[in-house]
Coordinates of C-alpha atoms and ligand atoms in Angstrom, one line a residue:
X187 CA 0.0 0.0 0.0
X188 CA 1.2 3.5 -0.8
X189 CA 0.5 6.5 1.5
X190 CA 1.0 10.2 0.9
X191 CA 1.1 12.4 3.9
X192 CA -0.1 15.9 3.0
X193 CA -2.6 16.8 0.2
X194 CA -0.7 20.0 -0.8
X195 CA 0.9 20.7 -4.2
X196 CA 3.6 18.0 -4.0
X197 CA 1.3 15.4 -2.4
X198 CA -1.5 15.9 -4.9
X199 CA 1.0 15.5 -7.8
X200 CA 2.7 12.4 -6.4
X201 CA -0.6 10.7 -5.5
X202 CA -2.0 11.4 -9.0
X203 CA 1.1 10.0 -10.7
X204 CA 0.9 6.8 -8.7
X205 CA -2.8 6.4 -9.2
X206 CA -2.6 7.0 -12.9
X207 CA 0.1 4.3 -13.1
X208 CA -2.6 1.9 -11.7
X209 CA -1.7 1.7 -8.0
X210 CA -3.9 2.4 -5.0
X211 CA -2.8 5.3 -2.9
X212 CA -4.1 7.0 0.3
X213 CA -3.7 10.7 0.9
X214 CA -3.6 11.5 4.6
X215 CA -4.5 15.2 5.0
X216 CA -4.9 16.7 8.4
X217 CA -6.9 19.8 7.4
X218 CA -9.6 20.8 8.4
X219 CA -9.2 18.9 11.7
X220 CA -5.7 20.3 12.3
X221 CA -5.0 23.5 10.5
X222 CA -1.6 25.0 9.7
X223 CA -0.7 28.6 10.4
X224 CA -0.9 29.4 6.7
X225 CA -3.7 27.4 5.1
X226 CA -7.3 28.8 5.2
X227 CA -9.3 26.0 3.6
X228 CA -9.7 22.2 3.6
X229 CA -8.9 22.0 -0.1
X230 CA -6.1 20.0 -1.7
X231 CA -3.3 22.0 -3.3
X232 CA -4.2 25.3 -1.6
X233 CA -2.0 28.2 -2.6
X234 CA -1.0 29.7 0.7
X235 CA 0.2 33.1 -0.5
X236 CA 0.6 34.5 -4.0
X237 CA -1.6 33.1 -6.7
X238 CA 1.2 33.4 -9.2
X239 CA 3.2 30.4 -10.3
X240 CA 5.7 32.8 -11.8
X241 CA 6.9 33.3 -15.4
X242 CA 6.0 31.2 -18.4
X243 CA 8.8 32.7 -20.4
X244 CA 11.3 30.1 -21.5
X245 CA 14.1 32.5 -20.9
X246 CA 13.2 32.4 -17.3
X247 CA 14.2 29.5 -15.1
X248 CA 10.7 29.0 -13.7
X249 CA 9.3 29.1 -17.2
X250 CA 11.7 26.4 -18.3
X251 CA 10.8 24.3 -15.2
X252 CA 7.1 24.6 -16.1
X253 CA 7.8 23.5 -19.7
X254 CA 9.7 20.4 -18.5
X255 CA 6.9 19.5 -16.0
X256 CA 4.3 19.9 -18.7
X257 CA 6.3 17.6 -21.0
X258 CA 6.5 15.1 -18.2
X259 CA 2.7 15.2 -17.7
X260 CA 2.3 17.2 -14.5
X261 CA -1.2 16.9 -13.3
X262 CA -1.2 19.9 -11.0
X263 CA 0.3 22.2 -13.6
X264 CA -2.2 21.1 -16.1
X265 CA -5.0 22.1 -13.8
X266 CA -3.2 25.4 -13.1
X267 CA -3.2 26.2 -16.8
X268 CA -6.9 25.5 -17.0
X269 CA -7.5 28.1 -14.3
X270 CA -5.1 30.8 -15.5
X271 CA -6.3 34.4 -15.2
X272 CA -4.6 37.4 -16.8
X273 CA -1.1 38.0 -15.3
X274 CA 1.2 39.2 -18.0
X275 CA 4.0 36.8 -18.5
X276 CA 3.2 35.0 -15.3
X277 CA 1.0 31.9 -14.8
X278 CA -1.5 33.5 -12.4
X279 CA -4.4 31.3 -11.3
X280 CA -7.8 31.7 -9.7
X281 CA -6.8 30.0 -6.4
X282 CA -10.3 28.9 -5.5
X283 CA -11.3 27.2 -8.7
X284 CA -7.8 25.7 -9.1
X285 CA -7.9 24.0 -5.7
X286 CA -11.5 23.0 -6.2
X287 CA -10.7 21.1 -9.4
X288 CA -7.6 19.4 -7.9
X289 CA -9.7 18.3 -4.9
X290 CA -12.6 17.0 -7.1
X291 CA -10.3 15.1 -9.4
X292 CA -8.4 13.4 -6.5
X293 CA -11.6 12.7 -4.6
X294 CA -13.3 11.0 -7.6
X295 CA -10.2 9.0 -8.7
X296 CA -11.0 5.3 -8.3
X297 CA -7.5 4.6 -7.0
X298 CA -7.2 7.4 -4.6
X299 CA -8.6 7.5 -1.1
X300 CA -8.4 10.7 1.0
X301 CA -8.3 10.3 4.8
X302 CA -8.6 13.4 6.9
X303 CA -6.2 12.9 9.8
X304 CA -2.9 14.1 11.2
X305 CA -0.1 11.6 10.8
X306 CA 2.3 11.9 13.8
X307 CA 4.7 9.0 13.0
X308 CA 5.4 6.7 10.1
X309 CA 4.8 3.0 10.6
X310 CA 7.4 0.5 9.4
X311 CA 5.2 -1.2 6.8
X312 CA 4.1 0.1 3.4
X313 CA 5.5 2.8 1.3
X314 CA 5.2 6.4 2.6
X315 CA 5.7 9.8 1.0
X316 CA 6.0 12.7 3.4
X317 CA 4.8 15.8 1.6
X318 CA 3.8 17.8 4.5
X319 CA 5.3 21.1 3.4
X320 CA 6.7 24.1 5.1
X321 CA 4.0 23.9 7.8
X322 CA 4.5 20.3 8.7
X323 CA 2.7 19.6 12.0
X324 CA 4.9 19.8 15.1
X325 CA 4.3 16.2 16.1
X326 CA 5.3 14.8 12.8
X327 CA 8.3 17.1 12.5
X328 CA 9.5 16.0 15.9
X329 CA 9.1 12.4 14.8
X330 CA 11.2 13.1 11.7
X331 CA 13.9 14.8 13.8
X332 CA 14.0 12.1 16.4
X333 CA 14.1 9.4 13.8
X334 CA 16.5 10.9 11.3
X335 CA 18.2 13.8 13.0
X336 CA 19.0 17.0 11.2
X337 CA 16.4 19.5 9.9
X338 CA 16.3 23.2 9.6
X339 CA 13.8 26.1 9.2
X340 CA 13.5 29.6 7.9
X341 CA 10.8 32.2 7.9
X342 CA 8.4 33.1 5.1
X343 CA 5.5 35.5 4.9
X344 CA 2.2 36.1 3.1
X345 CA 1.0 39.3 1.4
X346 CA -2.4 40.8 2.1
X347 CA -5.4 40.5 -0.2
X348 CA -7.7 43.5 -0.9
X349 CA -11.4 43.7 -1.9
X350 CA -11.2 45.4 -5.3
X351 CA -14.5 47.3 -4.7
X352 CA -12.8 49.3 -2.0
X353 CA -10.0 50.6 -4.2
X354 CA -10.2 54.2 -5.4
X355 CA -10.0 53.6 -9.2
X356 CA -9.5 57.4 -9.8
X357 CA -6.0 57.2 -8.3
X358 CA -4.7 54.0 -10.0
X359 CA -4.0 52.8 -13.5
X360 CA -4.1 49.3 -15.1
X361 CA -0.9 48.1 -16.8
X362 CA 1.8 45.5 -17.0
X363 CA 5.4 46.2 -16.4
X364 CA 6.9 45.1 -19.7
X365 CA 4.0 44.7 -22.1
X366 CA 0.8 46.4 -23.2
X367 CA -1.4 44.2 -21.0
X368 CA -3.7 45.7 -18.4
X369 CA -3.6 42.9 -15.8
X370 CA -2.1 44.8 -12.8
X371 CA -3.5 47.6 -10.7
X372 CA -0.7 50.2 -10.3
X373 CA -0.7 52.8 -7.4
X374 CA 1.8 55.4 -8.3
X375 CA 3.5 57.5 -5.5
X376 CA 5.2 60.8 -5.6
X377 CA 8.3 61.4 -3.6
X378 CA 6.5 62.9 -0.6
X379 CA 4.0 60.0 -0.5
X380 CA 6.7 57.5 -0.7
X381 CA 8.8 59.0 2.1
X382 CA 5.7 59.3 4.4
X383 CA 4.8 55.7 3.6
X384 CA 8.4 54.5 4.2
X385 CA 8.6 56.2 7.6
X386 CA 5.2 54.8 8.7
X387 CA 6.3 51.3 7.6
X388 CA 9.6 51.2 9.4
X389 CA 8.0 52.5 12.6
X390 CA 4.9 50.2 12.5
X391 CA 4.4 47.6 15.1
X392 CA 5.2 44.0 14.1
X393 CA 4.1 40.8 15.6
X394 CA 6.8 39.1 17.6
X395 CA 7.9 35.8 16.0
X396 CA 9.9 33.4 18.1
X397 CA 13.6 33.3 16.9
X398 CA 12.8 35.8 14.1
X399 CA 15.7 37.9 15.2
X400 CA 18.1 35.1 14.1
X401 CA 17.3 36.6 10.7
X402 CA 16.4 33.2 9.2
X403 CA 14.7 34.9 6.4
X404 CA 14.6 33.6 2.9
X405 CA 16.1 36.4 0.8
X406 CA 13.4 36.2 -1.9
X407 CA 10.5 36.5 0.5
X408 CA 11.6 39.3 2.8
X409 CA 8.7 41.1 4.6
X410 CA 8.2 44.5 3.1
X411 CA 9.0 46.2 6.4
X412 CA 12.4 44.4 6.5
X413 CA 13.1 45.7 3.0
X414 CA 12.1 49.2 4.1
X415 CA 14.4 49.0 7.1
X416 CA 17.4 48.1 4.9
X417 CA 17.4 51.6 3.4
X418 CA 15.1 54.4 2.4
X419 CA 15.3 53.6 -1.4
X420 CA 15.3 49.8 -1.0
X421 CA 11.6 49.4 -1.8
X422 CA 12.0 51.7 -4.9
X423 CA 14.5 49.3 -6.3
X424 CA 12.6 46.3 -5.1
X425 CA 8.8 45.6 -5.2
X426 CA 7.9 49.4 -5.7
X427 CA 10.2 49.9 -8.6
X428 CA 8.5 52.0 -11.3
X429 CA 10.6 50.7 -14.2
X430 CA 8.5 49.7 -17.2
X431 CA 5.4 51.4 -15.8
X432 CA 6.1 55.1 -16.4
X433 CA 7.8 58.1 -15.0
X434 CA 6.9 57.7 -11.3
X435 CA 8.9 57.9 -8.1
X436 CA 7.5 54.5 -6.9
X437 CA 4.7 52.2 -7.8
X438 CA 2.8 49.7 -5.7
X439 CA 1.4 46.9 -7.9
X440 CA -1.7 44.8 -7.1
X441 CA -2.2 41.4 -8.8
X442 CA -5.6 39.9 -9.6
X443 CA -6.3 37.1 -7.1
X444 CA -9.4 35.5 -8.7
X445 CA -11.1 35.2 -12.1
X446 CA -13.8 37.7 -11.2
X447 CA -11.2 40.3 -10.4
X448 CA -12.9 41.1 -7.2
X449 CA -9.8 40.4 -5.1
X450 CA -6.2 41.7 -5.6
X451 CA -3.1 40.9 -3.6
X452 CA -0.3 43.5 -3.1
X453 CA 2.7 42.3 -4.9
X454 CA 5.8 41.8 -2.7
X455 CA 4.0 42.9 0.4
X456 CA 4.6 39.9 2.6
X457 CA 4.5 41.2 6.1
X458 CA 4.5 40.5 9.8
X459 CA 2.9 43.9 10.7
X460 CA 0.1 43.6 13.3
X461 CA -3.2 43.5 11.6
X462 CA -4.5 47.0 12.7
X463 CA -1.1 48.3 11.5
X464 CA -1.6 46.7 8.1
X465 CA -4.9 48.6 7.8
X466 CA -3.3 51.9 9.0
X467 CA -0.1 51.8 7.0
X468 CA -1.3 50.2 3.7
X469 CA -4.1 52.7 3.5
X470 CA -1.4 55.3 3.0
X471 CA -0.9 53.9 -0.5
X472 CA -2.7 56.1 -3.1
X473 CA -5.9 54.4 -4.1
X474 CA -6.0 52.2 -1.0
X475 CA -7.2 54.9 1.5
X476 CA -10.4 53.0 2.1
X477 CA -9.2 49.5 1.1
X478 CA -10.6 46.5 2.9
X479 CA -8.1 43.8 3.6
X480 CA -9.9 40.5 3.3
X481 CA -6.9 38.4 4.2
X482 CA -4.1 39.9 6.3
X483 CA -0.4 39.2 5.7
X484 CA 1.2 36.6 8.1
X485 CA 4.6 35.2 8.9
X486 CA 5.4 31.6 9.3
X487 CA 8.4 29.3 10.0
X488 CA 9.1 26.9 7.1
X489 CA 10.6 23.6 8.1
X490 CA 12.7 21.4 5.8
X491 CA 15.0 18.5 6.1
X492 CA 18.6 18.1 4.8
X493 CA 18.4 15.6 2.0
X494 CA 22.2 15.5 1.8
X495 CA 22.3 13.7 5.2
X496 CA 18.9 12.1 5.4
X497 CA 18.0 10.8 1.9
X498 CA 19.5 9.4 -1.3
X499 CA 19.2 11.2 -4.6
X500 CA 15.6 10.1 -5.0
X501 CA 14.5 11.7 -1.7
X502 CA 14.3 8.2 -0.1
X503 CA 15.2 8.1 3.5
X504 CA 18.3 5.9 3.8
X505 CA 17.3 2.4 4.7
X506 CA 13.5 3.0 4.7
X507 CA 10.6 2.9 2.4
X508 CA 9.9 6.6 3.2
X509 CA 10.3 9.3 0.6
X510 CA 10.1 13.1 1.0
X511 CA 8.5 15.4 -1.5
X512 CA 7.7 19.1 -1.8
X513 CA 9.1 22.0 0.1
X514 CA 10.1 19.8 3.0
X515 CA 13.0 18.6 0.8
X516 CA 14.5 22.1 0.8
X517 CA 13.1 23.3 -2.6
X518 CA 11.3 26.6 -2.4
X519 CA 8.2 27.6 -4.3
X520 CA 5.0 26.2 -5.7
X521 CA 6.3 24.9 -9.0
X522 CA 9.5 23.5 -7.4
X523 CA 7.3 21.6 -4.9
X524 CA 5.1 20.2 -7.7
X525 CA 8.3 19.1 -9.5
X526 CA 9.5 17.0 -6.6
X527 CA 6.1 15.5 -6.2
X528 CA 6.2 14.4 -9.8
X529 CA 9.7 13.0 -9.4
X530 CA 8.9 11.0 -6.3
X531 CA 5.6 9.8 -7.6
X532 CA 7.2 8.4 -10.7
X533 CA 10.0 6.8 -8.8
X534 CA 7.7 5.1 -6.3
X535 CA 6.0 3.5 -9.3
X536 CA 9.3 2.4 -10.7
X537 CA 10.3 1.0 -7.3
X538 CA 7.1 -1.1 -7.0
X539 CA 7.6 -2.4 -10.6
X540 CA 11.2 -3.4 -9.8
X541 CA 12.6 -0.9 -12.4
X542 CA 15.6 1.2 -12.0
X543 CA 14.8 4.6 -10.4
X544 CA 14.9 7.5 -12.8
X545 CA 17.1 10.6 -12.5
X546 CA 16.7 13.7 -14.6
X547 CA 19.7 15.1 -16.4
X548 CA 21.5 17.9 -14.6
X549 CA 21.3 20.1 -17.7
X550 CA 17.5 20.2 -17.2
X551 CA 16.0 22.6 -14.7
X552 CA 14.2 19.8 -12.8
X553 CA 17.4 17.7 -12.8
X554 CA 19.6 20.6 -11.7
X555 CA 17.2 21.5 -8.9
X556 CA 17.0 18.0 -7.5
X557 CA 20.8 17.5 -7.9
X558 CA 21.4 20.7 -5.9
X559 CA 19.1 20.1 -3.0
X560 CA 20.2 16.4 -2.6
X561 CA 23.9 17.1 -2.8
X562 CA 24.4 20.4 -0.9
X563 CA 25.5 20.2 2.7
X564 CA 24.0 22.9 5.0
X565 CA 21.3 23.5 2.4
X566 CA 19.5 26.8 2.1
X567 CA 16.1 26.5 0.3
X568 CA 16.6 26.6 -3.4
X569 CA 14.3 27.6 -6.3
X570 CA 14.6 27.2 -10.0
X571 CA 17.3 29.5 -11.4
X572 CA 19.9 29.3 -14.1
X573 CA 22.8 29.5 -11.6
X574 CA 22.2 25.9 -10.6
X575 CA 21.9 24.6 -14.2
X576 CA 25.0 22.6 -15.2
X577 CA 26.3 21.1 -18.4
X578 CA 26.5 17.3 -18.5
X579 CA 30.1 16.4 -17.7
Ligands
FAD74 C1 4.0 31.7 4.4 C2 4.4 31.1 3.1 C3 4.2 31.9 2.0 C4 4.6 31.3 0.7 N1 4.5 32.0 -0.4 C5 4.8 31.5 -1.6 C6 4.6 32.2 -2.8 O1 4.1 33.3 -2.8 N2 5.0 31.6 -4.0 C7 5.6 30.4 -4.0 O2 6.0 29.9 -5.1 N3 5.8 29.7 -2.9 C8 5.4 30.2 -1.7 N4 5.6 29.5 -0.5 C9 6.1 28.2 -0.6 C10 4.9 27.3 -0.8 O3 4.1 27.2 0.2 C11 5.3 26.0 -1.0 O4 6.3 26.0 -1.9 C12 4.3 25.0 -1.4 O5 3.0 25.2 -1.0 C13 4.8 23.8 -0.8 O6 4.1 22.7 -1.3 P1 4.0 21.4 -0.5 O7 3.2 20.5 -1.2 O8 5.4 21.0 -0.2 O9 3.3 21.8 0.9 P2 1.9 22.3 1.2 O10 1.3 22.8 -0.1 O11 1.9 23.2 2.3 O12 1.1 21.0 1.6 C14 1.4 20.3 2.7 C15 0.1 19.6 3.3 O13 0.5 18.8 4.3 C16 -0.5 18.9 5.3 N5 0.1 18.4 6.6 C17 1.1 18.9 7.3 N6 1.4 18.1 8.3 C18 0.6 17.0 8.3 C19 0.5 15.8 9.0 N7 1.3 15.6 10.1 N8 -0.4 14.9 8.7 C20 -1.2 15.2 7.6 N9 -1.2 16.3 6.8 C21 -0.2 17.2 7.2 C22 -0.9 20.3 5.3 O14 -2.1 20.6 5.9 C23 -0.8 20.7 3.8 O15 -2.1 20.5 3.2 C24 5.2 30.0 0.7 C25 5.3 29.3 1.9 C26 4.9 29.8 3.1 C27 5.0 29.0 4.4

């Protein structure tokens, strides 16, 4: 029997690959009985923060990874493309309908059973895939640590989502950064507005997060207030850069969060500001003076294991029939998590069938990513980028 712990992006992909190959698989998902600090629903493959799966451009590493995954028959990406909403060169999805379809396909699959329960330890029998993600429940993570040793974590944050009806459309314009599209809402700021906003942001009250001060932040997902604290112009060269949008001092961009265009998230505004402070400070952005935040930004510790010490190159725990997939392996990002789910799902099938396990070439994005996270001691979470791509030697 095959078990997948966690019905997130990686678990959904792995389970589907196994079921489609003709094997019975049980997904153990703890939501809604035990919720994580970042999920809001009981749906499979919930997108916990941004609804963007990043670029589809083949000159972009994430675009290349998506192309490879589509060629390999990724189920989750296939559904994502069916639920795409306008997002310029990015694959942006309606998060609700996307997760609804994944849930419904998995639920109705004759070879998949979904059991709603928290798994706190892995039995010795059967084949198990641990795909419990960055918010793995404490009890299971403790079991992993006590069984295998090692492990690490870093902090990650979620950006707020705004009710579009509460945006003052007279102060904003629609436009994409590098093309003629009109997918994003842009809130331009003059110098005075920017400096006032910057000052309020750096002085705003933040929620205390245990061990946050160790600065275990992932550099690509810095909270906006941390970027602001690093220098008065840092935001203008980061998420508020006006380049490609016009001759402005700074621009805050909002990305569509659903098909209907009734919800927008503030791009790059991951935060650990206290909720009343989010209302107060983000309403200083032109056009957002009366904005209603329907989902506040939050901060969360992401846990991951060290595959270099704990697993082989197939994410299989040394000496056990336990595999790891998703962000818990030390990859970072939605598409990267889907990629490891696909990799592990396919290899579990091969293992059952007595076939040699499959590695992807290191001159592919998926192969380079897996090679990097399985072979790097003292791993820091890694996402698809051309820096890790290698030529075959
Ligand atoms: C705060 C935050 C913001 C992020 N923002 C982005 C972003 O904007 N863009 C991006 O590309 N990536 C982002 N990420 C990374 C993204 O979450 C992950 O890359 C992706 O969701 C991980 O997929 P996964 O399948 O590994 O885990 P998940 O999608 O989290 O799925 C894991 C599942 O396991 C379940 N589970 C946990 N423990 C147990 C247990 N013991 N028993 C049973 N079930 C269990 C959980 O309920 C969950 O459903 C963010 C992560 C965090 C934490």
